[in-house]
Structures are given as structure tokens and as C-alpha cells.
Amino acid sequence: MIECKVDYLKRIIEDVLKVHGNHRSSLLPVLIAVNDKIGFISDMALVEISKQMDIPIAEIHGVMSFYSFLNKKKKGKYVIRICRSLSCEFKGKNRIKNVIMRELGIGVGETTDDGLFTLEETNCIGMCDRSPAMLINDRPYYNLTPERAIEILESYRGGKII
Amino acid sequence: MSEKIKIKIDGKEFEVEKGITILEACKRFGIKIPTLCYHPDLTVAGICRICVVEIEGMDKLQPACAYPIDREMSIKTHSNKVRIARKTNLELILSEHYGDCYTCVRNGKCELQKLAADFGIDRYIFPSVTSPKYKIDNSSHAIVRDPNKCIHCKRCIRTCIDLQQVAALETANRGHNVQIQTALNKPISEVICINCGQCINRCPTGALRAKDPADEIWDAICDPSKFVVIQTAPSPRAAIGEEFGYPPGTCVTGKLNAALRRIGFDRIFDTNFAADLTIMEEGSELIERLKRKLVEGDKSVKLPMFTSCSPGWVKFIEHYYPQYLDHLSTCKSPQQMFGAIIKTYYAQKIGIDPAKIVTVALMPCAAKKFECNRPEMRDSGYKDVDYGLTTREMAAMIKEAGIDLHDMPDEDFDHPLGLGSGAGLIFGSTGGVMEAALRTVYEIVTGRPVPFKDLDITPIRGMEWIREASLVMENVKPEYKFLEGVEVKVAVAHGTANAKKLLRRLEEGKLDYHFIEIMACPGGCLGGGGQPIPTTPEIREARARAIYEEEKRLPVRKSHENPEIKQLYEEFLGKPLGELSHKLLHTHYTPRGKYFLGEENVL
Amino acid sequence: MIEKKVLLNKLDRGEAILRAVKMGSEKIVSLIKDSELRGRGGAGFPTGIKWERVLNQSEKERYLICNADEGEPGTFKDRILLEEYTEKMIEGMIIGQIAIGAKKSFIYLRQEYKFLAEKIKNTIEEYKKLFGDKVDFQIDLRFGAGAYVCGEEFALIESLNGFRGEPRNKPPFPTEKGFKNKPTVVNNVETLCNIPHIVLNGASWFKKFGVKGCYGTKLFSVAGDVEKPGIYEVEMGIPLIELLEHVGGVDSKAVQVGGYAGTTVVPEDYYKTLCFGDLPPGGSIIVIGKNRDMGKVLENILEFFLEESCGQCTPCREGNYRLLEGLRLLRDGKASIKYLKTLFTLCDVMKISAKCGLGQSSPNSFLAIMKNFKDEILYNER
């Protein structure tokens, strides 16, 4: 299993580099692509990127840790990011957060046992005219109500994403 | 000639070349601007915001270290706006710094402490750190990191990433969570740190320091059953004076010997002697390699040969270019050769059980601490060198003993093993090992001294990052006929970033030198990670000057003419590269990971 | 009716590009200079001058970057432009490339807007098909990865270069040493969307809108405690009160203008105008309702900066932390009222000595809220 993992990683990173090139200026696109494909960037992945791009691992980790969408640890299949900026806060973001926490049985920063969801708070996602809002992976959801939030979670659980 | 620009600083008019920074201009005219994240060796960051100045017509203050004079301007260096900004920023830094000054190794020598004093700080304006938040990283033999004292100036980062290109350190996270840490925040002993200690020299506070063995050394000195021998490397004698108020560039060899004797070391030996021994072995190794390669066409012999005296460089190549380890001379460094000789030859000679001998090495170096702890460095049957002690730590021991160097007479080393040639002395500067080796190799091969005035091989002296020279072997002795007419090409580099440049050329097959000297630290050992702080280009040059001046005065200036070296070979070793030499004076190297310790387990 | 439809109007595809091709670099640059168009990202630097600086560089490898890292809380005007008026941005970029002589440009899109990527890519493809033979242009779409500071032009460039998004010292400016250390123009989405209109209608047409020194129309994202949240296009320089009346936000406690980096405006100041030099016209209007706890509002703002500061310079990294800590200490009665004065001094120092706009503007709201709502926050009954 371990060997497969290395080979798998190696191949993924090779593929990513084929698309983005291995210049220093490709580093962020490479990190984003690896993060998208595997869900997080492990030490193993950092070593492999360092090897293939010839950038010291310390620098790659320094860059990676700067950006909040790049994950150091494995997260849920679906990362829920609730907007915590003022307009969402005014429009009841905390109610939505509480509902989701209760539904999923996790706190902010935690992942459900089944590995399906991670709950996070994030800064403004630019949906202020439709507050409160959240992102699930890349997809924005807005004008949320507690009922709507539960409905959305259910749809992800059932595999029929709305 | 570059364009001149008229500027005003605090109302006075000056003229400067376009493009120099405000800080450079002020320095030139004797106007002091306080700085913190600025360091003359490093790329400019402009992040501490202590050096800010006011430029007429701009409402924001600008960092003097980074702002170029690109137009006529009027600068105020201590307006109220400037003064309050500087002081407030300093107060912010003080409030993030765990300032337990009494118990800090940098007490009295801390740049932050000095700034606080200069600014008349008499209390914390913002809530201060009252207890340490982070664990101190003690895992390395050489370097200790205390994040509680870190003020995020990034001087260590710029040292490790830009100047040395080792990249053991990183800036992680963002905002108030930003952390200056080792790669992936692993213990120092597990990351690709070469222990050069250059980060220590540039840390303004006590966040980075060398691991100090002084207590154990004191214990050994005070233990009557122990015979404590110290060897002193070439460059501490040209720098330790700075710790006692001598100007940079003062050699205090005799006074240092006297102080060490007062402290209670049983024998004081000169590492220059071991440097001479290194030249005998390494010079012979070079000739041997040339012979096998040029005459016998032995493809297993690798050229160019790299010097191996600098333990930072050795670890660097073990990590980053293990495929070229065969290029490294198999010679141990002078420190380690000396340790092995003391615990064998010398122990026999004076009839002392080597188990009772404690060998201390006074070194300008942090990496020597790691080197003496390498498992392969026990060829005498004991740990060849027990402790590596830095110049700074030695100065502290001398002070603790109540000794002021100024009061000391000039005293000699103990003999034998206390006579070093000038060639051994210049090991302390970049280019010195090469110069010493050429003096000996050329003379062994041709029977004549090197064809340079007063033996000074000037093309490889100086502080250029990479220097090169060549020497044609003419009218050689019959036994070296294979070298007749051969142009021996050599190069010298200091700072591992420059070593990397040469190695890259080697990778491309574009490196046709025969012999290359590499020192991990800028300036060579005299700029080592164990030397007095601060270090600047000027200070390094002053120390180099002191070394070359002292070497001129020495009676013996070639390693092979050192009578005590001859005696050692006659009485004990036999001949260079002989069987005993191989056992005691040569070593092997270990390919290491490029990422972090245990990476193979992660993979 | 205060709404003006320029940016939120239809554009005849490609006409501006064809005209720009005929005009050539110098003429486009001088047109944009004449229009006195100022950057819509917040700083308001004259776009024409930026372009001219790059055009005048001897280095021929040049880049144009469209800053679509709209991260200022309360701002979503670029989202609308990216989603519904993609072609205007693309045309602006193509014209920009012609103007400054760049062969390549980038769109730096915030990761939060990844759902717009498909639309943007398709539009680029369409334009490639339509105009690829007439204009030598290339537009690459790049993503941010969740860092507000990357909206700062140098931080954005560093990010594109593959480094931590840390602003650099200026000078040299991006127009001299930007992406890959080559001359680079960084323009906001809205700025670029103005370009085709100006090329088609001329500088004097553009200057019919707005006020002296601050011409054109401007998009405002209106949100918070307001009856009609959304995007509004108005002329530069209109009084805040007019906009508030239009959207139903007059009856409020305060308005956060220009996002978190802007300032907090109290009702007495609603008469002020939205333009450079007065209320920051960055584009974000968050209306704060009568019953809101201003301490909490400020806490939210400061928490944001604490996290989004890049963390390199002292005033921003430590200053924002001390402001947030100070607010909490004062609110909870754990610090003397005198400490507020210290914090005000800190704010002034941050404004003049932080390395980039983030640290320079982050204390604005602290100053405004602590001055105007001191009683509410300090003398509470908690």
C-alpha cells in the first residue's frame, strides 16, 4: 500500500507538472492542483514536489502554509466554509453554523467520522448581497436558512448534490 | 560615473550617487539610523520598520534600508513622526519577545536590548510575554533554537535560504500566526541543517545560539584525574579579541595562550600544526589522484578533488550532492586529525592513558560540534575530539574565570604539536587551504617554492565569492614526471551558495579544475558561525588581514617544513597516506537525505 | 434616478478591440491618460500613467495582470462583472496588452470564485477564435488560494511568481520590476471593464460622469442591514446619503465604506461623497443597523486583519494583534481607559509605517469606531 501511495503521488505530480510546467512561477498552480486531486498536501507530497521542481522543501512548505485553501492535513471530502464577514454575521451566519454543527456533530475545524465533511469558517466569499452564504468545495450556497442548510447537507450525503 | 543627486538630510545638503539607499547615504555622512532586520550580508527585507524616515512630500514613512535615492529629496531622520513610529514599532517587537535578559546567552550583546536602551524604553507599553510559549529545540549537537525570543526579522531565513542556500529554515503561516521555524517544524537535528551557524551570527537576539559545552569542560578541568588538552584553530585568535574590546583584526595569539593556561588547560596546542598535517596528507592525496587519473587512466578516481576541512560543507555535500562524495578528499579536518593524534601518539609519548585525556577544540565554528560527534570520528579508540567550543564560548569562559585578555602576557603553545606553519595559519581564511596546499604540492613536485613573490598566492586571496588560478608544473622531479607541463587548475569558493554554483557546473560537466577549496561560511573560518557577533564584510576583511599579517611573521611558512610535522612522521606515522595515516587521519562520508531525516520512512 | 448604466450595460463585442488595433499603443495610452481613469481596486492610481510607465520601459518582455482577487469584505461587484460582463474584462485585457506591448497576461482569480472559471475560460476561447488572428494576445487564468493580502499588487505578483504573498518594498514598482522581474501592469477587474467603453466613446464622454479628479461611474456592492442589497452603478462623487436613500439604508447606526480597509462612517458624515480624497470609493458599502453591537463589529474587523495580514512587517503583524487584544481588554474593563490613547498612537504609527496598504488601512475602523462609539464599547453594563 505504501509503495503504491508513493507511485501514485509521483504520477499525480508528474501529470500536474506536465500541465503547469516546473518553473518557480508554477508552484502555486501545482500546489492547488495537488490539493484538489488528493485533498491535502502531505509531507510525502511536499518531498515529491520538491524533488520534481527542485525547490527546497522548506520554501514549498512556507508558500503552502501561507494560503488558507491549501490543506496540510487530510480534510473531509466536502469542505464547508461558512462566511464569517459582517453582512453574513448580520444575517444570521451563527444560526447556520450551529445548525450545521448539530447536524454533523462536529465543531469548526473538525471533520466528520465518515470523512465526508469538514466545517470551517472563512473570510468574505463575495456573496454579501445574498447573505448568509457558504462554500462547499468550490460551490457557493447563499440566502441560507437553517432548513435550506440541512437540505443541502442531505443532498451531499445522498450523493445528489443540489 | 553614476548620476549625482542633491539631497537634504535633516536640513543639511549632501550629494550622492543615484540609486543608493537612504541608509547607505546616512551611514556615509555619519548619520546614524537605527536598524534591526537589516544586515549588510543579506538581501533587504524592510520589515521591522525601525529604520523608517520621513521624506518630504510623502505622508507615509519609508524604510531607509530599502528606499533608493532616485530623485532630489529632503529626508528627516528624527522628526517626531519618525521617532514615535520607531519607538512604537520597537515596543511592539519587545512585546512579542520573551525578554528574560538575565538568563540569555546574548545578554549585553543583543541588538534588541541595545535598541531598547538607546530608545530609553523603561517599561512595556503593550502587554508583555511573561512566560515562554514555545519549547526550546535542543535536538542538535550544534544549534539551539528558542522561538520565544524570535522577533520575526527573518535574518536567519535570509541567511539560510538566500546567502547559504541550505533552506533548513522557513517562514510558515500568515498574519499573527507567522512562525520562523525549521522546515516542516521538525527538530533541527532532523532537517537539512549543515550546522554552519551563520544564522546564529545574524540573529539579533538569543533565538538562535550554539550548544555550549563550557560546563562539561569546566568539570573536566577541575577533575584532577582528567588531562585536558585544548587545540586552538587559526581564526579564533584573530577574532576573540573583539569580545574583549580589541578592534576587529587584532591577533591575540600569545595572550589567548596565556589565558587558556590560567584557566587550567593542561596542554595548549596549535591547530595550525594539524592543518600542516592535513596539507601533507591532502597534498599527497591530490598528487596520488592526479597520478592515477592522468597516468593510469583510473576512472574510479574523481577530479576535481574537494577539500574536506569545513564540516558545514561536508554535510552540505552529503545532503545535496551525495553523488559527488567521491570527489571529497578523504582527509579528516585538522580538528579531527589532531584529536586522533593526541589520543594516540601524544598519549603514548607522555605516557598517559588516552581514556583520561579530554580534548577540547577551540573553533570558529558551530559545525565542528556536530563533526566531533560523528560516529566515525573515533579512530583513536576514543572520541577523538570531546568538545568543540566556539570563540564566543571561549571568551565567556575566560571572562568567567575573571581574566581580561588585556592583562595577559604573550605565551607560546606547548610542544611538540604546538608549532604551526604560516600555511597552517591561513587555513583560517577563504583560499588559505588552497594556498597552503599549492605551496607544498608545487615544492614536492618540482623541488622549488611556488613561483609567487614571498610565497603569497594572491590570485586566490580576497573575498570574491569564487576565485580561480592555475599553476603549470615545470621542470618536475623525476619521480613526478607524469606532471611535467600539467597546468593544475584550482578554484576557491566560500559560502555554500557559491559551492552550489560550482557543483551545478560539475553536474553539467563544465568543471575542469583539479582541486577546489570550499568553505561553508562566507570569508571561510574567520567568518564562521562560532565567531564573535556581529559579522560584516568589513569585520571579515579585518580578520583576514590580521591572519595574513601574522603569517608573514612566522618563521616557518610551508607545511612540509614544519619540524614537528617531520618529527611526527618520523616517530609515528611513517609517511603520508601510510597505513597509520589511513587509520587515524582519513575518513569516509555518508550520503544523507535531501529533505529531512526519516524521509525514507515517510515515503 | 441615480443609477447610471455604463458598466452594467451591453457592449458590442469586439468593436473596441478593432478600434484599439487601429490606434496602436501610444494612442491608446494617451487616450486612457486623457480620460483620467483611476484604478478601481481602491488605491486609485491613474491607469494611463501606469500603462505609460510600462510602455516606456526598455525591457520588451512585459505582462498585464488582471486582479480578480476581490477579497475586500463586503465587495462583490467584480463577481458580477466576471459572471455577467466577462467580455468587458477580456476586451479590457486585450486592449491593455496592445497598449503596453505585452504578449501575455494573467487573470488572478480568487479561489472563492472558482465557480466562475468555466465562464471565463470559455469567453477567452471565444475571443481567441474571433480575434486571435488580428491580435497577438494570450490570457492565462490563475487562482489564488485564500489570501486576502494577494489583492495587494506586489503580493499578487509574488504569489504568481511562486512565493508567499508578501508585499515588497517600493520602489521599484511593478511597472519596472513585476512578474518575473519584468515590467508589469496590475489592473482591477472593474478598471479593465471601463477600457472598452473609453476606447469606443472617448475620453471626454467618460469625463462627463463623475467629479473633477474622479471621473466615470463606479460600482458599489451594497449589503448588510439594508432593504435592497445588490450592485449599484452610480457616478463617482455622489454623496453617500443619496446612495443610502436609494437602497434603503439611511436609518442605520453606521456604514462601513470601502470594506474593512475603508472606514466606518457615522450618520453625521453621510453627506460626504464617494470619491478619491473623500470616502473611499473601493466599492463596498456595508450598512450597520441600529441595533448592532459596535464592539462586535470592530472585533470582527480586527480578527480579519489579524488573520489576513501577511505577517512580515511589525506594525501590521503585531499592531493588529494589539488592537484586537486592546479592544477586548478595554471592553471587558481589564485595561485603563488611558490605554486607549496608546492604541490610538499605535493606529497612527500603523498608518504611516506599515509596509503595504493592508497594514496602513487596517487601523481605520478602530479609530473611527473607538472615537464614535467609545461610550457604547467602554462604558457598557457587562
Coordinates of C-alpha atoms in Angstrom, one line a residue, chain B residues 79-451:
Chain B
S79 CA 11.2 64.1 13.3
N80 CA 8.6 63.5 15.9
K81 CA 6.7 61.4 13.4
V82 CA 9.7 59.2 12.8
R83 CA 10.7 59.0 16.5
I84 CA 7.2 57.9 17.6
A85 CA 6.9 55.4 14.8
R86 CA 10.2 53.8 15.5
K87 CA 9.6 53.7 19.2
T88 CA 6.1 52.2 18.9
N89 CA 7.4 49.6 16.4
L90 CA 10.2 48.7 18.8
E91 CA 7.6 48.5 21.6
L92 CA 5.6 46.1 19.5
I93 CA 8.6 43.9 18.9
L94 CA 9.5 44.0 22.6
S95 CA 6.0 42.8 23.5
E96 CA 6.3 39.7 21.3
H97 CA 9.8 38.9 22.6
Y98 CA 10.3 36.8 25.7
G99 CA 12.9 39.1 27.3
D100 CA 14.4 37.1 30.1
C101 CA 17.7 39.0 29.5
Y102 CA 19.5 37.8 32.7
T103 CA 19.4 34.2 31.5
C104 CA 20.0 34.9 27.9
V105 CA 23.3 34.0 26.1
R106 CA 23.1 37.3 24.3
N107 CA 22.8 39.4 27.5
G108 CA 24.9 42.5 26.8
K109 CA 25.3 41.6 23.2
C110 CA 21.7 41.7 22.0
E111 CA 20.7 44.1 19.3
L112 CA 17.2 44.3 20.6
Q113 CA 18.4 45.0 24.1
K114 CA 20.7 47.7 22.8
L115 CA 17.9 49.3 20.8
A116 CA 15.7 49.3 23.8
A117 CA 18.4 51.0 25.8
D118 CA 19.0 53.6 23.0
F119 CA 15.3 54.4 22.8
G120 CA 15.1 54.8 26.6
I121 CA 12.5 52.1 27.0
D122 CA 11.7 51.9 30.7
R123 CA 8.5 49.8 30.7
Y124 CA 6.3 47.7 28.4
I125 CA 3.7 49.8 26.8
F126 CA 1.8 46.8 25.5
P127 CA 1.2 43.6 27.5
S128 CA 4.5 41.6 27.5
V129 CA 5.3 38.0 27.3
T130 CA 5.7 36.8 30.9
S131 CA 6.4 33.1 30.3
P132 CA 7.8 31.1 27.4
K133 CA 5.2 29.8 25.0
Y134 CA 7.3 27.5 22.9
K135 CA 9.6 24.6 23.6
I136 CA 13.3 25.2 23.1
D137 CA 14.7 23.0 20.3
N138 CA 17.8 21.3 21.8
S139 CA 17.9 18.4 19.5
S140 CA 21.0 19.3 17.5
H141 CA 24.7 19.0 18.6
A142 CA 25.4 22.4 17.3
I143 CA 22.5 24.8 17.3
V144 CA 19.8 25.6 19.8
R145 CA 16.7 27.4 18.7
D146 CA 14.4 29.3 21.2
P147 CA 11.4 30.6 19.3
N148 CA 10.3 32.6 22.4
K149 CA 13.0 35.1 21.5
C150 CA 12.3 35.3 17.8
I151 CA 11.2 38.7 16.6
H152 CA 10.5 37.7 13.0
C153 CA 13.2 39.8 11.4
K154 CA 13.9 36.9 9.1
R155 CA 17.6 37.5 9.2
C156 CA 18.1 33.7 9.8
I157 CA 15.7 32.9 6.9
R158 CA 17.5 35.2 4.5
T159 CA 20.8 33.7 5.7
C160 CA 19.7 30.1 5.3
I161 CA 17.7 30.5 2.1
D162 CA 19.5 33.3 0.2
L163 CA 23.0 33.5 1.5
Q164 CA 23.7 29.8 2.2
Q165 CA 21.0 28.2 0.1
V166 CA 20.6 25.5 2.6
A167 CA 16.9 26.2 3.3
A168 CA 16.7 24.4 6.7
L169 CA 14.6 27.3 7.9
E170 CA 11.3 28.6 6.6
T171 CA 8.7 31.2 7.3
A172 CA 5.4 29.4 7.9
N173 CA 1.8 30.5 8.2
R174 CA 0.5 34.0 7.9
G175 CA -0.6 37.0 9.9
H176 CA -0.1 36.9 13.6
N177 CA 0.5 33.2 13.4
V178 CA 3.6 33.6 11.3
Q179 CA 6.3 31.4 12.5
I180 CA 10.0 31.3 11.8
Q181 CA 10.8 27.7 12.1
T182 CA 12.7 24.7 10.7
A183 CA 11.5 23.1 7.6
L184 CA 8.1 21.5 8.4
N185 CA 8.8 22.5 12.0
K186 CA 10.8 19.3 12.6
P187 CA 13.6 19.2 15.2
I188 CA 16.8 20.8 13.9
S189 CA 18.5 17.5 14.1
E190 CA 16.1 16.1 11.6
V191 CA 16.2 18.8 9.0
I192 CA 18.8 19.5 6.4
C193 CA 20.8 21.8 8.6
I194 CA 24.5 21.9 7.9
N195 CA 25.3 23.5 11.3
C196 CA 27.2 26.3 9.7
G197 CA 25.7 28.6 12.4
Q198 CA 25.6 31.6 10.1
C199 CA 22.0 32.1 11.3
I200 CA 23.4 32.5 14.8
N201 CA 25.8 35.2 13.7
R202 CA 23.0 37.1 12.2
C203 CA 20.3 36.6 14.8
P204 CA 19.8 39.9 16.6
T205 CA 18.5 38.2 19.7
G206 CA 19.1 34.9 21.5
A207 CA 16.6 33.0 19.4
L208 CA 19.5 31.0 17.9
R209 CA 22.6 30.0 19.7
A210 CA 25.3 27.4 19.7
K211 CA 25.1 24.5 22.1
D212 CA 27.6 25.4 24.8
P213 CA 29.7 22.6 26.4
A214 CA 31.5 25.0 28.8
D215 CA 30.1 23.4 31.9
E216 CA 31.4 20.0 31.0
I217 CA 34.8 21.5 30.1
W218 CA 34.9 23.2 33.4
D219 CA 34.1 19.9 35.1
A220 CA 36.9 18.2 33.2
I221 CA 39.4 20.9 34.1
C222 CA 38.5 20.7 37.7
D223 CA 38.7 16.9 37.7
P224 CA 42.3 16.0 38.7
S225 CA 42.0 12.6 37.1
K226 CA 41.5 14.3 33.7
F227 CA 44.2 15.6 31.4
V228 CA 42.6 18.4 29.4
V229 CA 44.1 19.4 26.2
I230 CA 43.0 22.3 24.0
Q231 CA 43.8 23.0 20.4
T232 CA 43.1 26.4 19.0
A233 CA 42.1 26.9 15.4
P234 CA 43.7 29.7 13.4
S235 CA 40.8 32.1 13.2
P236 CA 39.7 32.4 16.9
R237 CA 42.9 34.1 17.7
A238 CA 42.2 36.8 15.1
A239 CA 38.7 37.4 16.5
I240 CA 38.4 36.6 20.2
G241 CA 39.9 40.0 20.9
E242 CA 36.7 41.6 19.7
E243 CA 34.9 40.1 22.7
F244 CA 37.4 42.0 24.9
G245 CA 37.1 45.3 23.2
Y246 CA 40.0 45.0 20.8
P247 CA 39.2 46.3 17.3
P248 CA 38.4 43.7 14.7
G249 CA 41.6 42.5 13.1
T250 CA 43.7 42.1 16.2
C251 CA 45.6 38.8 16.6
V252 CA 45.9 37.9 20.3
T253 CA 47.6 34.5 19.9
G254 CA 50.0 34.8 22.8
K255 CA 47.5 36.4 25.2
L256 CA 45.0 33.7 24.4
N257 CA 47.5 31.0 25.2
A258 CA 48.3 32.7 28.5
A259 CA 44.6 32.9 29.3
L260 CA 44.0 29.3 28.5
R261 CA 46.9 28.3 30.7
R262 CA 45.4 30.4 33.6
I263 CA 42.1 28.7 33.1
G264 CA 43.7 25.4 33.7
F265 CA 44.1 23.5 30.4
D266 CA 46.9 21.0 30.8
R267 CA 48.3 21.5 27.3
I268 CA 47.7 24.1 24.7
F269 CA 48.3 23.0 21.1
D270 CA 48.0 24.8 17.8
T271 CA 45.5 23.5 15.3
N272 CA 47.8 25.1 12.7
F273 CA 50.0 22.1 13.4
A274 CA 47.2 19.8 12.4
A275 CA 46.5 22.0 9.4
D276 CA 50.0 21.3 8.3
L277 CA 49.4 17.6 8.8
T278 CA 46.3 18.0 6.7
I279 CA 48.3 19.5 3.9
M280 CA 50.8 16.7 4.0
E281 CA 48.0 14.2 3.7
E282 CA 45.7 16.1 1.3
G283 CA 48.6 17.3 -0.9
S284 CA 49.8 13.7 -1.2
E285 CA 46.2 12.6 -1.9
L286 CA 46.0 15.2 -4.7
I287 CA 49.2 14.0 -6.3
E288 CA 48.1 10.4 -6.0
R289 CA 44.7 11.2 -7.6
L290 CA 46.4 13.1 -10.4
K291 CA 48.8 10.2 -11.0
R292 CA 46.1 7.6 -11.0
K293 CA 43.9 9.6 -13.2
L294 CA 46.4 11.1 -15.6
V295 CA 48.9 8.2 -15.9
E296 CA 46.9 5.2 -15.1
G297 CA 43.6 6.4 -16.5
D298 CA 41.8 5.1 -13.5
K299 CA 38.2 6.1 -14.0
S300 CA 37.3 5.4 -10.4
V301 CA 39.4 8.4 -9.4
K302 CA 37.4 11.5 -9.2
L303 CA 38.7 15.0 -10.1
P304 CA 38.3 17.7 -9.1
M305 CA 39.1 16.9 -5.6
F306 CA 37.3 19.0 -3.0
T307 CA 38.7 20.0 0.4
S308 CA 37.1 18.4 3.4
C309 CA 38.2 20.7 6.3
S310 CA 34.8 22.5 6.6
P311 CA 32.3 20.3 8.3
G312 CA 29.5 22.5 7.2
W313 CA 30.5 22.0 3.6
V314 CA 30.9 18.2 4.2
K315 CA 27.4 17.9 5.5
F316 CA 26.1 20.1 2.7
I317 CA 27.5 17.8 0.0
E318 CA 26.4 14.7 1.9
H319 CA 22.8 16.1 1.8
Y320 CA 22.6 17.8 -1.5
Y321 CA 25.2 16.2 -3.8
P322 CA 25.8 12.7 -2.4
Q323 CA 26.7 11.6 -5.9
Y324 CA 29.9 13.6 -5.6
L325 CA 31.1 12.4 -2.3
D326 CA 34.0 10.6 -4.1
H327 CA 35.3 14.0 -5.0
L328 CA 35.8 14.9 -1.4
S329 CA 39.3 14.4 0.0
T330 CA 39.2 11.5 2.4
C331 CA 41.3 13.6 4.8
K332 CA 39.7 14.4 8.1
S333 CA 39.6 18.1 9.1
P334 CA 42.6 19.4 11.1
Q335 CA 40.4 19.3 14.3
Q336 CA 39.7 15.6 13.9
M337 CA 43.2 14.7 12.8
F338 CA 44.5 16.5 15.9
G339 CA 42.2 14.7 18.2
A340 CA 43.3 11.3 16.9
I341 CA 47.0 12.2 17.2
I342 CA 46.6 13.5 20.7
K343 CA 44.8 10.3 21.9
T344 CA 47.4 8.0 20.2
Y345 CA 50.8 9.5 19.5
Y346 CA 50.8 12.1 22.2
A347 CA 49.3 9.9 24.9
Q348 CA 52.0 7.3 24.2
K349 CA 54.7 9.9 24.1
I350 CA 53.9 11.4 27.6
G351 CA 52.7 8.1 28.9
I352 CA 49.1 9.0 29.8
D353 CA 46.1 6.7 29.4
P354 CA 44.1 8.2 26.5
A355 CA 41.0 7.4 28.4
K356 CA 41.9 10.1 30.8
I357 CA 42.5 12.7 28.1
V358 CA 39.8 15.2 27.3
T359 CA 40.4 17.0 24.0
V360 CA 38.8 20.4 23.5
A361 CA 38.8 22.2 20.2
L362 CA 38.6 26.0 20.2
M363 CA 36.9 26.6 16.8
P364 CA 35.3 29.5 15.0
C365 CA 32.6 27.0 14.0
A366 CA 29.3 25.6 15.1
A367 CA 29.5 22.6 12.7
K368 CA 32.7 21.4 14.5
K369 CA 30.4 20.4 17.4
F370 CA 28.5 18.1 15.1
E371 CA 31.7 16.9 13.4
C372 CA 33.3 15.7 16.7
N373 CA 30.1 13.8 17.5
R374 CA 30.1 11.9 14.2
P375 CA 30.3 8.2 15.0
E376 CA 33.1 7.6 12.6
M377 CA 35.3 10.1 14.4
R378 CA 36.6 7.6 17.0
D379 CA 39.6 6.1 15.3
S380 CA 41.9 6.6 18.3
G381 CA 39.6 4.1 20.1
Y382 CA 38.0 7.0 21.9
K383 CA 36.0 10.0 20.9
D384 CA 38.9 11.8 19.1
V385 CA 37.7 15.3 20.0
D386 CA 35.5 15.5 23.0
Y387 CA 34.2 19.1 22.7
G388 CA 34.0 21.7 20.1
L389 CA 34.0 25.1 21.7
T390 CA 33.3 28.3 19.8
T391 CA 35.2 31.5 20.0
R392 CA 32.3 33.2 21.8
E393 CA 32.0 30.4 24.3
M394 CA 35.8 30.5 25.0
A395 CA 35.6 34.2 25.6
A396 CA 32.8 33.7 28.1
M397 CA 34.9 31.0 29.9
I398 CA 37.8 33.4 30.0
K399 CA 35.6 36.1 31.4
E400 CA 34.0 33.8 33.9
A401 CA 37.5 33.0 35.2
G402 CA 38.0 36.6 35.9
I403 CA 40.6 37.0 33.2
D404 CA 40.9 40.0 30.9
L405 CA 42.9 39.4 27.8
H406 CA 44.4 42.8 28.0
D407 CA 46.3 41.8 31.2
M408 CA 47.8 38.7 29.7
P409 CA 51.4 38.3 28.7
D410 CA 52.2 36.6 25.4
E411 CA 52.9 33.0 25.8
D412 CA 53.7 30.1 23.5
F413 CA 52.0 26.9 22.7
D414 CA 53.1 23.6 24.3
H415 CA 55.5 21.5 22.2
P416 CA 55.6 19.2 20.3
L417 CA 52.2 19.7 18.5
G418 CA 52.4 23.4 19.2
L419 CA 54.3 24.6 16.2
G420 CA 52.2 25.5 13.2
S421 CA 53.4 27.0 9.9
G422 CA 52.1 30.1 8.3
A423 CA 50.5 27.8 5.8
G424 CA 48.5 26.3 8.6
L425 CA 47.6 29.6 9.9
I426 CA 46.0 30.9 6.7
F427 CA 43.5 27.9 6.9
G428 CA 41.5 30.5 8.8
S429 CA 40.7 32.5 5.7
T430 CA 39.0 31.5 2.5
G431 CA 41.6 30.5 0.0
G432 CA 44.1 29.6 2.7
V433 CA 43.9 25.8 2.4
M434 CA 44.4 26.1 -1.3
E435 CA 47.4 28.4 -0.9
A436 CA 48.9 26.1 1.7
A437 CA 48.4 23.1 -0.4
L438 CA 49.9 24.7 -3.5
R439 CA 53.0 25.8 -1.6
T440 CA 53.6 22.2 -0.6
V441 CA 52.4 20.3 -3.6
Y442 CA 54.4 22.5 -6.0
E443 CA 57.5 22.2 -4.0
I444 CA 57.2 18.4 -3.5
V445 CA 56.7 18.0 -7.3
T446 CA 59.3 20.5 -8.5
G447 CA 61.7 20.9 -5.6
R448 CA 61.2 24.7 -5.9
P449 CA 59.0 27.1 -4.0
V450 CA 55.8 28.3 -5.7
P451 CA 56.6 31.0 -8.2

